[in-house]
Amino acid sequence: GEDVEQSLFLSVREGDSSVINCTYTDSSSTYLYWYKQEPGAGLQLLTYIFSNMDMKQDQRLTVLLNKKDKHLSLRIADTQTGDSAIYFCAEFMGGSYIPTFGRGTSLIVHP
Amino acid sequence: ETGVTQTPRHLVMGMTNKKSLKCEQHLGHNAMYWYKQSAKKPLELMFVYNFKEQTENNSVPSRFSPECPNSSHLFLHLHTLQPEDSALYLCASSQEGIGKAEAFFGQGTRLTVV
C-alpha cells in the first residue's frame, strides 16, 4: 500500500466545515505537512505540525495529530469557494529529506 | 511567490523535439527535486539532487535527463517524448538537515506532447 493515504474527494457547502483526513506510516516523522494546490499551480505549504503536538490552530485551519493511529487531519472552518483545491498530506520519513506525498484530496465547495 | 521559479509555464512539443525545463531557487536550499503530476495519478518523484549530486532516480526513462549545474539551478532535458509524458512537471527545493524541512514548489510547467 501507499505510504501516505488520503481519500480522493470531499464535497462541502460554502460556510460548512471541511475535514480532510490522512494516514501515514512512519512513526518517526518529525514534521507532518499540509499542502494546497490550486488549479494550474504548484503546491503551496499551508501548515505543518510538529510530531510532539496534538493540535495546531492557524486562523481557519486546525490540524489534529493522532500519533498512536498515525492519523492526521486538516479542518477548515467556514469553508469558502476559494478553498476549492487539492490538499496534499506529506511527511518526511525518518532520516530522509525527501518528502512523501499522499495522492491528494480534491475539495469541492458548493455555493 | 514561493522562491522557486520554473520556466516555461507552458510547453507544447512534438515527439521529435528537444526542449529543456528550468528551475531556479534562491532560498539557499541544498536539495532540489523534479516531480511529475499526471491526471488521476499520485505525485511521482522523478529525480533528487542533494548538493548538486543526483541521489534518486526513480526508474525514469532515459528520454528525461536532469542536470544540476549548481545548487540554485535544476534542468530537465527532454527528447523524443511520448504523448503519455504530457503532465505538469513540478520542481521543488528543501534544506536537508535535522528538523523542519518543508519543500517549496514552483508553479510547474504544463507540458503537452503532440
Coordinates of N, CA, C and O in Angstrom, one line a residue, chain B:
Chain B
E1 N 4.2 33.6 -4.1 CA 5.6 33.5 -4.6 C 6.4 32.6 -3.5 O 6.5 33.0 -2.4
T2 N 6.8 31.5 -4.0 CA 7.5 30.5 -3.1 C 9.0 30.6 -3.1 O 9.6 30.0 -2.2
G3 N 9.6 31.4 -4.0 CA 11.0 31.4 -4.1 C 11.6 30.4 -5.1 O 12.8 30.3 -5.2
V4 N 10.7 29.6 -5.7 CA 11.1 28.6 -6.7 C 10.4 29.0 -8.0 O 9.2 29.1 -8.0
T5 N 11.2 29.3 -9.0 CA 10.7 29.7 -10.3 C 10.9 28.7 -11.4 O 12.1 28.2 -11.5
Q6 N 9.9 28.4 -12.1 CA 10.0 27.4 -13.2 C 9.7 28.1 -14.5 O 8.7 28.9 -14.6
T7 N 10.5 27.8 -15.5 CA 10.2 28.3 -16.9 C 10.4 27.2 -17.9 O 11.2 26.3 -17.7
P8 N 9.6 27.1 -19.0 CA 8.4 28.0 -19.2 C 7.2 27.5 -18.3 O 7.3 26.4 -17.8
R9 N 6.2 28.2 -18.3 CA 5.0 27.8 -17.6 C 4.2 26.8 -18.4 O 3.5 25.9 -17.9
H10 N 4.2 26.9 -19.7 CA 3.5 26.0 -20.6 C 4.5 25.7 -21.8 O 5.3 26.5 -22.3
L11 N 4.4 24.4 -22.2 CA 5.3 24.0 -23.3 C 4.5 22.9 -24.1 O 4.0 22.0 -23.6
V12 N 4.5 23.1 -25.4 CA 3.9 22.2 -26.4 C 5.1 21.7 -27.3 O 5.8 22.6 -27.8
M13 N 5.3 20.4 -27.3 CA 6.4 19.9 -28.2 C 6.0 18.7 -28.9 O 5.2 17.9 -28.5
G14 N 6.6 18.5 -30.1 CA 6.4 17.3 -30.9 C 7.3 16.2 -30.3 O 8.2 16.4 -29.6
M15 N 7.0 15.0 -30.8 CA 7.7 13.8 -30.2 C 9.2 13.8 -30.7 O 10.0 13.1 -30.0
T16 N 9.5 14.5 -31.7 CA 10.9 14.5 -32.2 C 11.7 15.7 -31.6 O 12.9 15.8 -31.9
N17 N 11.1 16.6 -30.9 CA 11.7 17.8 -30.4 C 12.7 17.5 -29.3 O 12.5 16.5 -28.6
K18 N 13.6 18.5 -29.0 CA 14.3 18.5 -27.8 C 14.1 19.9 -27.1 O 14.2 20.9 -27.7
K19 N 13.7 19.8 -25.8 CA 13.5 21.0 -25.1 C 14.0 20.8 -23.7 O 14.3 19.7 -23.3
S20 N 14.1 21.9 -22.9 CA 14.5 21.8 -21.5 C 13.6 22.6 -20.6 O 13.2 23.7 -21.0
L21 N 13.4 22.1 -19.5 CA 12.7 22.8 -18.4 C 13.7 23.4 -17.4 O 14.7 22.7 -17.1
K22 N 13.4 24.5 -16.9 CA 14.4 25.2 -16.0 C 13.7 25.5 -14.7 O 12.5 25.8 -14.6
C23 N 14.5 25.3 -13.6 CA 14.0 25.6 -12.3 C 15.1 26.4 -11.6 O 16.3 26.0 -11.7
E24 N 14.7 27.4 -10.8 CA 15.7 28.2 -10.1 C 15.2 28.5 -8.7 O 14.0 28.8 -8.5
Q25 N 16.1 28.4 -7.7 CA 15.7 28.8 -6.4 C 16.8 29.6 -5.7 O 18.0 29.3 -5.9
H26 N 16.4 30.6 -5.0 CA 17.3 31.5 -4.3 C 17.0 31.5 -2.8 O 17.0 32.5 -2.2
L27 N 16.7 30.3 -2.3 CA 16.3 30.1 -0.9 C 17.5 29.6 -0.1 O 17.4 29.4 1.1
G28 N 18.6 29.3 -0.8 CA 19.7 28.7 -0.1 C 19.6 27.2 0.2 O 20.3 26.7 1.0
H29 N 18.6 26.6 -0.5 CA 18.4 25.2 -0.2 C 19.5 24.3 -0.9 O 20.0 24.7 -1.9
N30 N 19.7 23.1 -0.3 CA 20.7 22.3 -1.0 C 20.1 21.0 -1.6 O 20.8 20.3 -2.2
A31 N 18.8 20.9 -1.6 CA 18.2 19.7 -2.2 C 17.1 20.2 -3.2 O 16.4 21.2 -2.9
M32 N 17.1 19.7 -4.4 CA 16.1 20.0 -5.4 C 15.6 18.8 -6.1 O 16.2 17.7 -6.1
Y33 N 14.3 18.9 -6.5 CA 13.5 17.7 -6.9 C 12.8 18.0 -8.2 O 12.3 19.2 -8.4
W34 N 12.6 17.0 -9.0 CA 11.6 17.0 -10.1 C 10.5 16.0 -9.8 O 10.8 14.9 -9.4
Y35 N 9.3 16.5 -9.9 CA 8.1 15.7 -9.7 C 7.3 15.7 -11.0 O 7.2 16.8 -11.7
K36 N 6.6 14.6 -11.3 CA 5.6 14.6 -12.4 C 4.2 14.4 -11.8 O 4.0 13.6 -11.0
Q37 N 3.3 15.3 -12.3 CA 1.9 15.2 -11.8 C 1.0 15.0 -13.0 O 0.9 15.9 -13.8
S38 N 0.5 13.7 -13.1 CA -0.4 13.4 -14.2 C -1.8 13.4 -13.6 O -2.0 13.2 -12.4
A39 N -2.8 13.5 -14.5 CA -4.2 13.4 -14.1 C -4.4 12.0 -13.5 O -4.0 11.0 -14.0
K40 N -5.1 12.0 -12.4 CA -5.6 10.7 -11.7 C -4.4 9.9 -11.3 O -4.6 8.7 -11.1
K41 N -3.2 10.4 -11.1 CA -2.1 9.6 -10.5 C -1.5 10.4 -9.4 O -1.6 11.6 -9.3
P42 N -0.9 9.7 -8.4 CA -0.2 10.4 -7.4 C 1.0 11.2 -7.9 O 1.5 10.9 -9.0
L43 N 1.4 12.1 -7.1 CA 2.6 12.9 -7.4 C 3.8 11.9 -7.5 O 4.1 11.2 -6.6
E44 N 4.5 11.9 -8.6 CA 5.6 11.0 -8.8 C 6.9 11.7 -8.7 O 7.2 12.6 -9.5
L45 N 7.7 11.2 -7.8 CA 9.1 11.8 -7.6 C 9.9 11.2 -8.8 O 10.0 10.0 -9.0
M46 N 10.6 12.1 -9.5 CA 11.4 11.6 -10.6 C 12.9 11.6 -10.2 O 13.6 10.6 -10.4
F47 N 13.4 12.8 -9.8 CA 14.8 12.9 -9.5 C 15.0 13.8 -8.3 O 14.2 14.7 -8.0
V48 N 16.1 13.5 -7.6 CA 16.5 14.3 -6.4 C 18.0 14.6 -6.6 O 18.8 13.7 -6.9
Y49 N 18.3 15.9 -6.3 CA 19.7 16.3 -6.3 C 19.9 16.9 -4.9 O 19.1 17.6 -4.4
N50 N 21.0 16.5 -4.3 CA 21.4 17.0 -3.0 C 22.9 17.4 -3.1 O 23.8 16.7 -3.5
F51 N 23.1 18.7 -2.9 CA 24.4 19.3 -3.0 C 24.9 19.0 -4.4 O 26.1 18.6 -4.6
K52 N 24.1 19.2 -5.4 CA 24.4 19.0 -6.9 C 24.6 17.6 -7.3 O 24.9 17.3 -8.4
E53 N 24.5 16.6 -6.4 CA 24.7 15.2 -6.7 C 23.4 14.5 -6.8 O 22.5 14.7 -5.9
Q54 N 23.2 13.8 -7.9 CA 21.9 13.1 -8.0 C 21.9 11.9 -7.0 O 22.8 11.1 -7.0
T55 N 20.8 11.9 -6.2 CA 20.7 10.9 -5.2 C 19.6 9.9 -5.4 O 19.5 8.9 -4.8
E56 N 18.6 10.3 -6.2 CA 17.5 9.5 -6.5 C 17.2 9.5 -8.0 O 17.2 10.6 -8.6
N57 N 16.9 8.4 -8.5 CA 16.3 8.3 -9.9 C 15.3 7.2 -9.9 O 15.6 6.0 -9.9
N58 N 14.1 7.6 -9.8 CA 13.0 6.7 -9.6 C 12.6 6.0 -10.9 O 11.5 6.1 -11.4
S59 N 13.5 5.2 -11.5 CA 13.2 4.5 -12.7 C 12.6 5.3 -13.8 O 11.6 4.9 -14.5
V60 N 13.2 6.5 -14.0 CA 12.7 7.4 -15.0 C 13.3 7.1 -16.4 O 14.5 6.8 -16.4
P61 N 12.5 7.0 -17.4 CA 13.1 6.7 -18.8 C 14.2 7.7 -19.2 O 14.1 8.9 -18.8
S62 N 15.1 7.2 -20.0 CA 16.2 8.0 -20.3 C 15.9 9.2 -21.2 O 16.8 10.0 -21.5
R63 N 14.7 9.3 -21.7 CA 14.3 10.4 -22.5 C 14.1 11.7 -21.6 O 14.0 12.8 -22.1
F64 N 14.2 11.5 -20.3 CA 14.3 12.6 -19.4 C 15.7 12.6 -18.8 O 16.1 11.6 -18.2
S65 N 16.3 13.7 -18.9 CA 17.7 13.8 -18.5 C 17.9 15.0 -17.6 O 17.8 16.2 -18.1
P66 N 18.1 14.9 -16.3 CA 18.3 16.0 -15.4 C 19.7 16.6 -15.4 O 20.7 15.9 -15.8
E67 N 19.8 17.8 -15.0 CA 21.1 18.4 -14.9 C 21.0 19.4 -13.8 O 20.1 20.2 -13.7
C68 N 22.0 19.4 -12.9 CA 22.1 20.4 -11.8 C 23.5 21.0 -11.8 O 24.4 20.5 -11.1
P69 N 23.6 22.1 -12.4 CA 25.0 22.8 -12.5 C 25.4 23.4 -11.2 O 26.6 23.5 -11.0
N70 N 24.5 23.8 -10.4 CA 24.8 24.4 -9.1 C 23.6 24.2 -8.2 O 22.5 23.8 -8.7
S71 N 23.7 24.5 -7.0 CA 22.7 24.2 -6.0 C 21.4 25.1 -6.2 O 20.4 24.9 -5.6
S72 N 21.5 26.1 -7.1 CA 20.4 27.0 -7.3 C 19.6 26.7 -8.5 O 18.5 27.2 -8.7
H73 N 20.1 25.9 -9.4 CA 19.5 25.6 -10.7 C 19.4 24.1 -11.0 O 20.3 23.4 -10.7
L74 N 18.3 23.8 -11.6 CA 18.0 22.4 -12.0 C 17.3 22.5 -13.3 O 16.4 23.3 -13.6
F75 N 17.7 21.6 -14.2 CA 17.1 21.5 -15.5 C 16.6 20.1 -15.7 O 17.1 19.1 -15.1
L76 N 15.6 20.0 -16.6 CA 15.1 18.7 -17.1 C 15.1 18.7 -18.6 O 14.3 19.5 -19.2
H77 N 16.1 18.0 -19.2 CA 16.2 18.0 -20.6 C 15.3 16.9 -21.2 O 15.3 15.7 -20.7
L78 N 14.5 17.2 -22.2 CA 13.5 16.3 -22.8 C 13.9 16.0 -24.2 O 14.2 17.0 -25.0
H79 N 13.8 14.8 -24.6 CA 13.9 14.4 -26.0 C 13.2 13.2 -26.4 O 13.1 12.2 -25.6
T80 N 12.6 13.2 -27.6 CA 11.8 12.1 -28.1 C 10.8 11.6 -27.1 O 10.7 10.4 -26.7
L81 N 10.0 12.5 -26.6 CA 9.0 12.2 -25.6 C 7.8 11.5 -26.3 O 7.6 11.6 -27.5
Q82 N 6.9 10.9 -25.5 CA 5.7 10.3 -25.9 C 4.5 11.1 -25.4 O 4.6 11.8 -24.4
P83 N 3.4 10.9 -26.1 CA 2.2 11.6 -25.6 C 1.8 11.4 -24.1 O 1.4 12.3 -23.4
E84 N 2.1 10.2 -23.6 CA 1.8 9.9 -22.2 C 2.7 10.7 -21.2 O 2.5 10.6 -20.0
D85 N 3.7 11.3 -21.8 CA 4.6 12.2 -20.9 C 4.0 13.5 -20.7 O 4.5 14.3 -19.9
S86 N 2.9 13.8 -21.3 CA 2.2 15.1 -21.1 C 1.7 15.1 -19.6 O 1.1 14.2 -19.1
A87 N 2.1 16.2 -18.9 CA 1.8 16.3 -17.5 C 2.2 17.6 -17.0 O 2.8 18.4 -17.7
L88 N 2.0 17.9 -15.7 CA 2.5 19.0 -15.0 C 3.8 18.6 -14.4 O 3.9 17.7 -13.6
Y89 N 4.9 19.3 -14.7 CA 6.2 18.9 -14.1 C 6.6 20.0 -13.0 O 6.6 21.2 -13.3
L90 N 6.7 19.5 -11.8 CA 6.9 20.4 -10.7 C 8.4 20.3 -10.2 O 8.9 19.2 -10.0
C91 N 8.9 21.4 -9.9 CA 10.3 21.5 -9.3 C 10.1 21.9 -7.8 O 9.1 22.7 -7.5
A92 N 10.9 21.4 -6.9 CA 10.8 21.7 -5.5 C 12.2 21.8 -4.9 O 13.1 21.2 -5.5
S93 N 12.3 22.5 -3.8 CA 13.6 22.5 -3.1 C 13.3 22.4 -1.6 O 12.2 22.8 -1.2
S94 N 14.3 22.0 -0.9 CA 14.2 21.9 0.5 C 15.7 22.0 1.1 O 16.6 21.8 0.4
Q95 N 15.7 22.1 2.4 CA 17.0 22.2 3.1 C 17.2 20.9 3.8 O 16.5 20.6 4.8
E96 N 18.2 20.2 3.5 CA 18.5 18.9 4.2 C 19.0 19.2 5.6 O 19.7 20.2 5.7
G97 N 18.6 18.4 6.5 CA 19.1 18.6 7.9 C 18.1 18.2 8.9 O 16.9 17.8 8.5
I98 N 18.5 18.2 10.1 CA 17.6 17.7 11.1 C 16.5 18.8 11.4 O 16.8 20.0 11.5
G99 N 15.3 18.4 11.6 CA 14.3 19.4 11.9 C 13.3 19.7 10.7 O 13.3 18.9 9.8
K100 N 12.6 20.8 10.9 CA 11.7 21.1 9.9 C 12.3 21.3 8.5 O 13.3 22.0 8.4
A101 N 11.7 20.7 7.5 CA 12.4 20.7 6.2 C 11.3 20.7 5.1 O 11.3 19.8 4.3
E102 N 10.4 21.6 5.2 CA 9.3 21.6 4.2 C 9.9 21.9 2.8 O 10.9 22.5 2.6
A103 N 9.2 21.3 1.8 CA 9.5 21.6 0.4 C 8.8 22.8 -0.1 O 7.6 23.0 0.2
F104 N 9.5 23.5 -0.9 CA 8.9 24.7 -1.6 C 8.8 24.4 -3.1 O 9.8 23.9 -3.7
F105 N 7.6 24.6 -3.6 CA 7.4 24.2 -5.0 C 7.3 25.4 -5.9 O 6.9 26.5 -5.6
G106 N 7.7 25.2 -7.2 CA 7.5 26.1 -8.2 C 6.1 26.0 -8.8 O 5.3 25.1 -8.3
Q107 N 5.7 26.8 -9.7 CA 4.3 26.8 -10.2 C 4.1 25.7 -11.2 O 3.0 25.3 -11.6
G108 N 5.2 25.1 -11.7 CA 5.1 24.0 -12.6 C 5.2 24.4 -14.0 O 4.9 25.5 -14.4
T109 N 5.6 23.4 -14.9 CA 5.5 23.6 -16.3 C 4.5 22.6 -16.9 O 4.6 21.4 -16.6
R110 N 3.5 23.1 -17.5 CA 2.4 22.2 -18.1 C 3.0 21.8 -19.5 O 3.1 22.6 -20.4
L111 N 3.3 20.5 -19.6 CA 3.9 20.0 -20.8 C 2.8 19.2 -21.6 O 2.2 18.3 -21.1
T112 N 2.7 19.5 -22.9 CA 1.9 18.8 -23.8 C 2.7 18.2 -24.9 O 3.4 19.0 -25.6
V113 N 2.7 16.9 -25.1 CA 3.5 16.3 -26.2 C 2.5 15.9 -27.3 O 1.5 15.2 -27.0
V114 N 2.7 16.4 -28.5 CA 1.8 16.1 -29.6 C 2.5 15.3 -30.7 O 3.7 15.1 -30.7

